[in-house]
Coordinates of C-alpha atoms and ligand atoms in Angstrom, one line a residue:
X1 CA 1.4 23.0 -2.7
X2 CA 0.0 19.5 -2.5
X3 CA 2.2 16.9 -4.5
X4 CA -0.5 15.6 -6.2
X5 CA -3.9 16.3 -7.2
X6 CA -6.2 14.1 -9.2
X7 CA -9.9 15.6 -10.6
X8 CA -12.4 13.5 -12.4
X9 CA -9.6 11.7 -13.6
X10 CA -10.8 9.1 -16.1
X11 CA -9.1 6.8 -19.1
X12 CA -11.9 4.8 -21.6
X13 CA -8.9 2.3 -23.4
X14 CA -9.5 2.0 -27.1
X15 CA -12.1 -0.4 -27.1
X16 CA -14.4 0.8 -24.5
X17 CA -12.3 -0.7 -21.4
X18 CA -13.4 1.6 -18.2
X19 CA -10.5 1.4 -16.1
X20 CA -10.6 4.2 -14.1
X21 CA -13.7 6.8 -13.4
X22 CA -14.0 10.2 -11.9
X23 CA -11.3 9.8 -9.5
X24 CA -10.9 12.6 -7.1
X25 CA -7.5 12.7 -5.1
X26 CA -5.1 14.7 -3.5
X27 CA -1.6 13.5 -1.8
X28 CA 0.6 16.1 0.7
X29 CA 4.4 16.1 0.8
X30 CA 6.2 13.7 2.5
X31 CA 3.2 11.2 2.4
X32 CA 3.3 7.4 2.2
X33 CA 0.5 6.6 0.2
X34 CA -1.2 3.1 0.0
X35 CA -3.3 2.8 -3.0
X36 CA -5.0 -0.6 -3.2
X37 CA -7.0 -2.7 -4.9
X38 CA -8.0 -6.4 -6.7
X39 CA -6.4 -6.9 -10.3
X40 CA -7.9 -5.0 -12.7
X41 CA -9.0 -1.9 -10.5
X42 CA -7.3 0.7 -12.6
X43 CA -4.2 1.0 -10.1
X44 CA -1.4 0.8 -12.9
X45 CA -4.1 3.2 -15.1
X46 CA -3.8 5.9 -12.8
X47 CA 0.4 5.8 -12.4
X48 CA 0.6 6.1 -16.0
X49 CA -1.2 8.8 -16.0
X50 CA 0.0 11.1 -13.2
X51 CA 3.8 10.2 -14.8
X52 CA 2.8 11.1 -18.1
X53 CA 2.9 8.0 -20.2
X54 CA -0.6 7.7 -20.8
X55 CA -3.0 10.7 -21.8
X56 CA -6.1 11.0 -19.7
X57 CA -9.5 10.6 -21.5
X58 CA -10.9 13.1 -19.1
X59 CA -10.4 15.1 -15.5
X60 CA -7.1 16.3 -14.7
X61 CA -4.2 15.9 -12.3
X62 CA -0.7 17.5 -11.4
X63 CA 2.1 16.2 -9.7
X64 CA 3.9 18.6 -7.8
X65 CA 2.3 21.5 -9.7
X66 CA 3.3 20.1 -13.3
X67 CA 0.1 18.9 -16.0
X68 CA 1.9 15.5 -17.1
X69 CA -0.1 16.2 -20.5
X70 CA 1.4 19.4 -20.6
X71 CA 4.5 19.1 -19.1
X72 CA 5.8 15.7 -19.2
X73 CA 9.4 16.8 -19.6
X74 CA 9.2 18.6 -16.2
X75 CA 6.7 15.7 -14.4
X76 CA 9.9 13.0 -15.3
X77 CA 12.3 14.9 -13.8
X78 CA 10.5 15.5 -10.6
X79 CA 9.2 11.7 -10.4
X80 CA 10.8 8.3 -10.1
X81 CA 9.0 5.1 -11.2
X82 CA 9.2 1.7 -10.7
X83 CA 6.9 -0.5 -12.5
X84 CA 6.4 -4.0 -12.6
X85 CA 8.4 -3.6 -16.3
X86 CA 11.4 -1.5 -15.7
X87 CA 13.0 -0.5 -18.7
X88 CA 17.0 -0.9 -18.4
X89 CA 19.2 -2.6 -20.3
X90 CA 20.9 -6.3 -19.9
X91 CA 24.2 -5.6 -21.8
X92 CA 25.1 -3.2 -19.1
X93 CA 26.4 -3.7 -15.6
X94 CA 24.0 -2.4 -12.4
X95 CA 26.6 0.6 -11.9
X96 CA 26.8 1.3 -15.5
X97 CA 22.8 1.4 -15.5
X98 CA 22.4 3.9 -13.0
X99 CA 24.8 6.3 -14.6
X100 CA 23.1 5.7 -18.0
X101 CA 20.1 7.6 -16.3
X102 CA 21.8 9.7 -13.9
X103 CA 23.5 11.2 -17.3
X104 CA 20.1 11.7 -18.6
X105 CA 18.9 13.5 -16.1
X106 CA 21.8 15.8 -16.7
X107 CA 23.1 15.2 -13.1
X108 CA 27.4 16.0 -13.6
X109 CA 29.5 12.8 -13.2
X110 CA 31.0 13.0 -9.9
X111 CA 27.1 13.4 -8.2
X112 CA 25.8 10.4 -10.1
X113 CA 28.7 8.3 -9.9
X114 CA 28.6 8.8 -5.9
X115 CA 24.8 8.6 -5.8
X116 CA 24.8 5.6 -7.7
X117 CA 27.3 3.9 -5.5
X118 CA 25.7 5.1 -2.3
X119 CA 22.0 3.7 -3.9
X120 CA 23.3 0.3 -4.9
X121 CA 24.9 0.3 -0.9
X122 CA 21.8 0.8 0.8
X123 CA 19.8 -1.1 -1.4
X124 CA 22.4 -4.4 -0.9
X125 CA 23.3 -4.6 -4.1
X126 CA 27.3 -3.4 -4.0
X127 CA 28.9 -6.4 -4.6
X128 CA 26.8 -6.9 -7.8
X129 CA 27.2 -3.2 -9.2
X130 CA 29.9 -4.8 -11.9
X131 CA 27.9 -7.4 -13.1
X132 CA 25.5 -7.4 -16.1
X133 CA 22.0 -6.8 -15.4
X134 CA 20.9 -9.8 -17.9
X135 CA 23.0 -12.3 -14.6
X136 CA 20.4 -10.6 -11.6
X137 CA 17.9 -12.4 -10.2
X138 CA 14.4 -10.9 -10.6
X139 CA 14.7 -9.8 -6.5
X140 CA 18.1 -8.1 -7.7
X141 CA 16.5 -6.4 -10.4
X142 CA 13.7 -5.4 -8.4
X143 CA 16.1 -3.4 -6.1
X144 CA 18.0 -1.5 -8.9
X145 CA 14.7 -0.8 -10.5
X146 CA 14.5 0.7 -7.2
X147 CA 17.8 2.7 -7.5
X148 CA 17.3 4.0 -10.9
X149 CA 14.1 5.5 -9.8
X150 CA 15.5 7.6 -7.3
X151 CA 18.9 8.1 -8.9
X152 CA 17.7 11.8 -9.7
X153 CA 16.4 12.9 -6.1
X154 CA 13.0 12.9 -7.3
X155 CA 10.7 14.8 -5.3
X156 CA 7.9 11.9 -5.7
X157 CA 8.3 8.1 -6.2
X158 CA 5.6 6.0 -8.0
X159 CA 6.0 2.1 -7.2
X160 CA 4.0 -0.5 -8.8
X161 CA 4.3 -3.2 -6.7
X162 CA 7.7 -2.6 -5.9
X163 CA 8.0 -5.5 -3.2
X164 CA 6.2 -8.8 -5.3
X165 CA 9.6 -10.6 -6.3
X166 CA 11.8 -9.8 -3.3
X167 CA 12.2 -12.1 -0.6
X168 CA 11.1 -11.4 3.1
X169 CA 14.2 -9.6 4.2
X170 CA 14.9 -7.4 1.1
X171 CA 11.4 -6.5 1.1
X172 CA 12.1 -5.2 5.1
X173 CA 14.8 -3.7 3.5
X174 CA 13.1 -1.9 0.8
X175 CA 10.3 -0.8 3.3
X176 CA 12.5 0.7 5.6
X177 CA 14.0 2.1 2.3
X178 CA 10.8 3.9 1.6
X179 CA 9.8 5.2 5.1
X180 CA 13.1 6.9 5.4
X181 CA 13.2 8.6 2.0
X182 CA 9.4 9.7 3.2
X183 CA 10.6 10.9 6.7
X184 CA 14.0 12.0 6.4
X185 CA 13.6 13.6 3.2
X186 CA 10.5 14.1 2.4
X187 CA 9.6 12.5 -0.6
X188 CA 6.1 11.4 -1.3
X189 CA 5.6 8.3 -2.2
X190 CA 2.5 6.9 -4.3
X191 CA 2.5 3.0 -3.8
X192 CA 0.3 0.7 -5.6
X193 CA 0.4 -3.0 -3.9
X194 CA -2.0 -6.0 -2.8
X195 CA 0.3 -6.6 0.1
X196 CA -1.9 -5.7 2.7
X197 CA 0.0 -6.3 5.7
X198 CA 2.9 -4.1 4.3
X199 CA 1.3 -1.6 3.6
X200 CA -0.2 -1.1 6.5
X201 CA 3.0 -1.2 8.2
X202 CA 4.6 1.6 5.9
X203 CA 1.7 4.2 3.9
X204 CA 0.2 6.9 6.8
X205 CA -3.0 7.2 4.3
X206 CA -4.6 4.3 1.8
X207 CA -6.5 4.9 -1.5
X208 CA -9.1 1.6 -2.2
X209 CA -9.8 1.3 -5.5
X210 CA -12.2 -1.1 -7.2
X211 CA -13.6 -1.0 -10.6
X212 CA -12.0 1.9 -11.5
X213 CA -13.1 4.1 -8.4
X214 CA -12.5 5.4 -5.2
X215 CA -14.6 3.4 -2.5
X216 CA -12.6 4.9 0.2
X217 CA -9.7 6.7 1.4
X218 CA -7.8 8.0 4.6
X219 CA -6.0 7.0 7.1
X220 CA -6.3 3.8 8.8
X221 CA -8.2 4.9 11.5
X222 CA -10.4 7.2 9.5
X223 CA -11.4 3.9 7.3
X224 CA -11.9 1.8 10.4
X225 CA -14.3 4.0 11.8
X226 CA -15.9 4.9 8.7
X227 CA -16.3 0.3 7.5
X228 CA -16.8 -0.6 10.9
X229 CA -19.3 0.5 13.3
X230 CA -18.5 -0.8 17.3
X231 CA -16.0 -3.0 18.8
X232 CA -15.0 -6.5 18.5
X233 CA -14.0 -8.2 21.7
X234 CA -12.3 -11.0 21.9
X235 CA -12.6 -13.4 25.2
X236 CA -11.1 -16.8 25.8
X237 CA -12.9 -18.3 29.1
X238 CA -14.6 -21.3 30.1
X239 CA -18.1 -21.6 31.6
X240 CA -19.3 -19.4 28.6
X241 CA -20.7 -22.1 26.8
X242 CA -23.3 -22.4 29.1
X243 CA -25.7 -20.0 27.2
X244 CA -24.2 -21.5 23.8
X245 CA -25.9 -23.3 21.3
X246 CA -24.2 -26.0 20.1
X247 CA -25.6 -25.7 16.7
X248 CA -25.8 -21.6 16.4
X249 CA -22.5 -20.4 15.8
X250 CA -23.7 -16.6 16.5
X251 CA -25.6 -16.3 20.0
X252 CA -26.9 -14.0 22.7
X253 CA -25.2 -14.0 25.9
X254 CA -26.2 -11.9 28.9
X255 CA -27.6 -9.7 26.3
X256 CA -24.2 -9.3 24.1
X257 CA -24.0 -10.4 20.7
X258 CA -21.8 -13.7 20.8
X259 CA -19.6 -15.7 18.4
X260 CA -17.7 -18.6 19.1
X261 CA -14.5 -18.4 17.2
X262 CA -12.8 -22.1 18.8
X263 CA -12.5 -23.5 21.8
X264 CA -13.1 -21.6 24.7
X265 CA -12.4 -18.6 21.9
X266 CA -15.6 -16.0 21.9
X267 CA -15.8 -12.3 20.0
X268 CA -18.7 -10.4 21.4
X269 CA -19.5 -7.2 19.3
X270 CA -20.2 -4.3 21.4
X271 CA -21.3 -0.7 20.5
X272 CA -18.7 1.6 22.2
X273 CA -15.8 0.9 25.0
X274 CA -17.7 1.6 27.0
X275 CA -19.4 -1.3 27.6
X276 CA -16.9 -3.3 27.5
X277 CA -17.0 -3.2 32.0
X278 CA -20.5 -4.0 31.3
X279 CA -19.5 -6.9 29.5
X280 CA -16.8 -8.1 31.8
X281 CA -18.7 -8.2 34.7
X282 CA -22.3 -10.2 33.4
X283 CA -20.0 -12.6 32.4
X284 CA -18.1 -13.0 36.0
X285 CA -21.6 -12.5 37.5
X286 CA -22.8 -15.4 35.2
X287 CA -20.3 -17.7 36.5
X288 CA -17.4 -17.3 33.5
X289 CA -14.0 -17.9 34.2
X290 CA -12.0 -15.5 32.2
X291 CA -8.7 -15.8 30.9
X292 CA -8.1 -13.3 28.2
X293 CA -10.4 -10.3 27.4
X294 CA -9.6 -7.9 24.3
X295 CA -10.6 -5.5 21.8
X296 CA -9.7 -6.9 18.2
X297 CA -8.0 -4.4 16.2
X298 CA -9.8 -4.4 12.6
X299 CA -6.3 -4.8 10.1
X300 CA -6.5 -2.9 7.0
X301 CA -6.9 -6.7 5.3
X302 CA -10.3 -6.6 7.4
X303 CA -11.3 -3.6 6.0
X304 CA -10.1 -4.3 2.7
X305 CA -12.5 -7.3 2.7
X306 CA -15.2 -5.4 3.9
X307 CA -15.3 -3.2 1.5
X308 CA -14.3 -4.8 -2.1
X309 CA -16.9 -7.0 -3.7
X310 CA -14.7 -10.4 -3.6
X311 CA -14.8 -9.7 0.1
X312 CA -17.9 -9.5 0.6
X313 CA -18.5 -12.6 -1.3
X314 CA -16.4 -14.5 0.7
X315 CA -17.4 -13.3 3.9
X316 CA -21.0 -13.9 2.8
Ligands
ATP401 N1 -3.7 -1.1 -22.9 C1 -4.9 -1.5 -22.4 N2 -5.9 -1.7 -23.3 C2 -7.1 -2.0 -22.9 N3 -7.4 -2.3 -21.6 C3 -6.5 -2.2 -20.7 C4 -5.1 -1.8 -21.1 N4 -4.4 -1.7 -19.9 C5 -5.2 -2.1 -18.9 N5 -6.5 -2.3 -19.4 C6 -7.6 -2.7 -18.6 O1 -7.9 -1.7 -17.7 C7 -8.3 -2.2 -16.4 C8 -7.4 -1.6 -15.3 O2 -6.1 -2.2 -15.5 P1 -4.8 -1.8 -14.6 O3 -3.6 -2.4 -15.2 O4 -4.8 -0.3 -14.4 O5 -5.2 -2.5 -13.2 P2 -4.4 -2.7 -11.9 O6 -5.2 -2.2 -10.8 O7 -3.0 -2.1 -12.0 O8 -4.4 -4.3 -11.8 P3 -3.2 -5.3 -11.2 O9 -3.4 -5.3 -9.7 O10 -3.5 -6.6 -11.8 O11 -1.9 -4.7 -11.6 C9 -8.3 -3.7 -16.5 O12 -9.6 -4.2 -16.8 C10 -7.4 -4.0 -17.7 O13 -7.7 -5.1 -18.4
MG402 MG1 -1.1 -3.0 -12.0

């Protein structure tokens, strides 16, 4: 069974809004799921659908098997969500929080009273498990957001940005959080964000959104391949500049198409690896002195760019 699956999904707001359209998706277990885009794309749109709190205006989807229009009982006790807005309440201390839900869940005392300890340990946030929630910092609250989503063992974890207000080392924290709930036991994990970089450190397969559809999606390789056809490589070297134009930023060297990137920087773009010899050797031949040949790796950033429109317009 796939944990979820998304077909024609589409939501028209009161008003006429768009915000997602004919969206066609489908997660395994135990996957890390990146699913990005620019404000506005319909990210958010799509969560509240597939956890039940919004109804669909057409298509369909299931999360581990359960409709969320049908079955939204049974969808919120196999999910845990954190959203940008989590819902818990200030009065009450962080421990006092997490049992709140874990009793709602109908989890017996002793199992959410550990779980809840054992949550607030891993997430850093021990020492503050007595205080109110209305005396966190927005980081801290971030974190037990965090903790009451998973307080239940859910079998998939929806996060909506789960990383924006948390400094650099909680964030680590958090990440290594999520990859270990993915790998060890294998939850799936659906994760909206706009921080690139992290992402593609943690999700194994990314979801780009824009305007309420799909450009693209699969793993980072698959997207690389599929945005960018050949090989940027990158050469620092003197002697180079030879065949350079001083006023041409892009040129033709030795037949290779060349781009001066700073001094004594160059990124030739090549078809296939294997001409990257070919390469290597005209430019020796030609009289270069080489100090640093190699292929750039295109970043998910890069390919983010490449393919949503504010990318293309600054690139332009
Ligand atoms: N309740 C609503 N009523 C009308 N329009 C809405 C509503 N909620 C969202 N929208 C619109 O739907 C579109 C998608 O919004 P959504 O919140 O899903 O985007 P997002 O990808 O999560 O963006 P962000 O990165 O800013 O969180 C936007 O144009 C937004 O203005
Ligand atoms: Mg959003």
């Amino acid at each position: 069974m796939q944990a979820v699956t998304i077909e024609k999904l589409s939501k028209v707001y009161p008003g006429g809004k768009k915000a997602v359209e004919d969206l066609n998706l489908s997660l395994q277990k135990g996957e890390v799921f990146g699913f990005l885009g620019p404000n506005g794309a319909g990210k958010t749109t799509t969560i509240k659908m597939l956890t039940g709190t919004l109804a669909p205006s057409g298509g369909e989807c299931r999360v581990l098997g359960r409709n969320p229009v049908s079955e939204p009982e049974k969808v919120h006790a196999s999910c845990g969500v954190v959203t940008e807005h989590a819902q818990m309440y200030g009065n009450l201390t962080g421990l006092q929080n997490l049992f709140f839900y874990g009793e709602a869940f109908g989890m017996s005392r002793d199992d959410y009273k550990k779980r809840a300890r054992k949550l607030l340990e891993e997430l850093e946030l021990s020492e503050a498990g007595d205080r109110k929630l209305s005396a966190y910092s927005t980081g801290m609250r971030q974190r037990l957001s965090l903790a009451r989503a998973l307080i239940h063992r859910p079998g998939i974890l929806f996060l909506d940005e789960p990383t924006s207000g948390l400094d650099p080392e909680s964030a680590q924290n958090v990440n290594r959080m999520i990859q270990s709930l993915a790998r060890d036991e294998g939850i799936t994990v659906f994760l909206c964000t706009h921080q690139l970089r992290y992402a593609e450190g943690i999700c194994s397969r990314f979801g780009l959104l824009e305007h309420g559809r799909l450009l693209a999606d699969g793993t980072l390789e698959t997207l690389r391949r599929q945005v960018f056809s050949g090989l940027t490589v990158c050469v620092r070297g003197t002697n180079i500049s030879g065949e350079i134009s001083q006023t041409e930023k892009r040129n033709t060297v030795w037949g290779f198409d060349c781009l001066k990137t700073g001094p004594d920087q160059f990124e030739f773009s090549i078809g296939q690896e294997e001409e990257i010899p070919k390469l290597v050797r005209a430019l020796v031949e030609g009289g270069s002195n080489l100090y640093q040949v190699a292929v750039k790796t295109k970043s998910l950033e890069d390919i983010y760019f490449a393919l949503t429109e504010k990318g293309r317009e600054v690139s332009a």
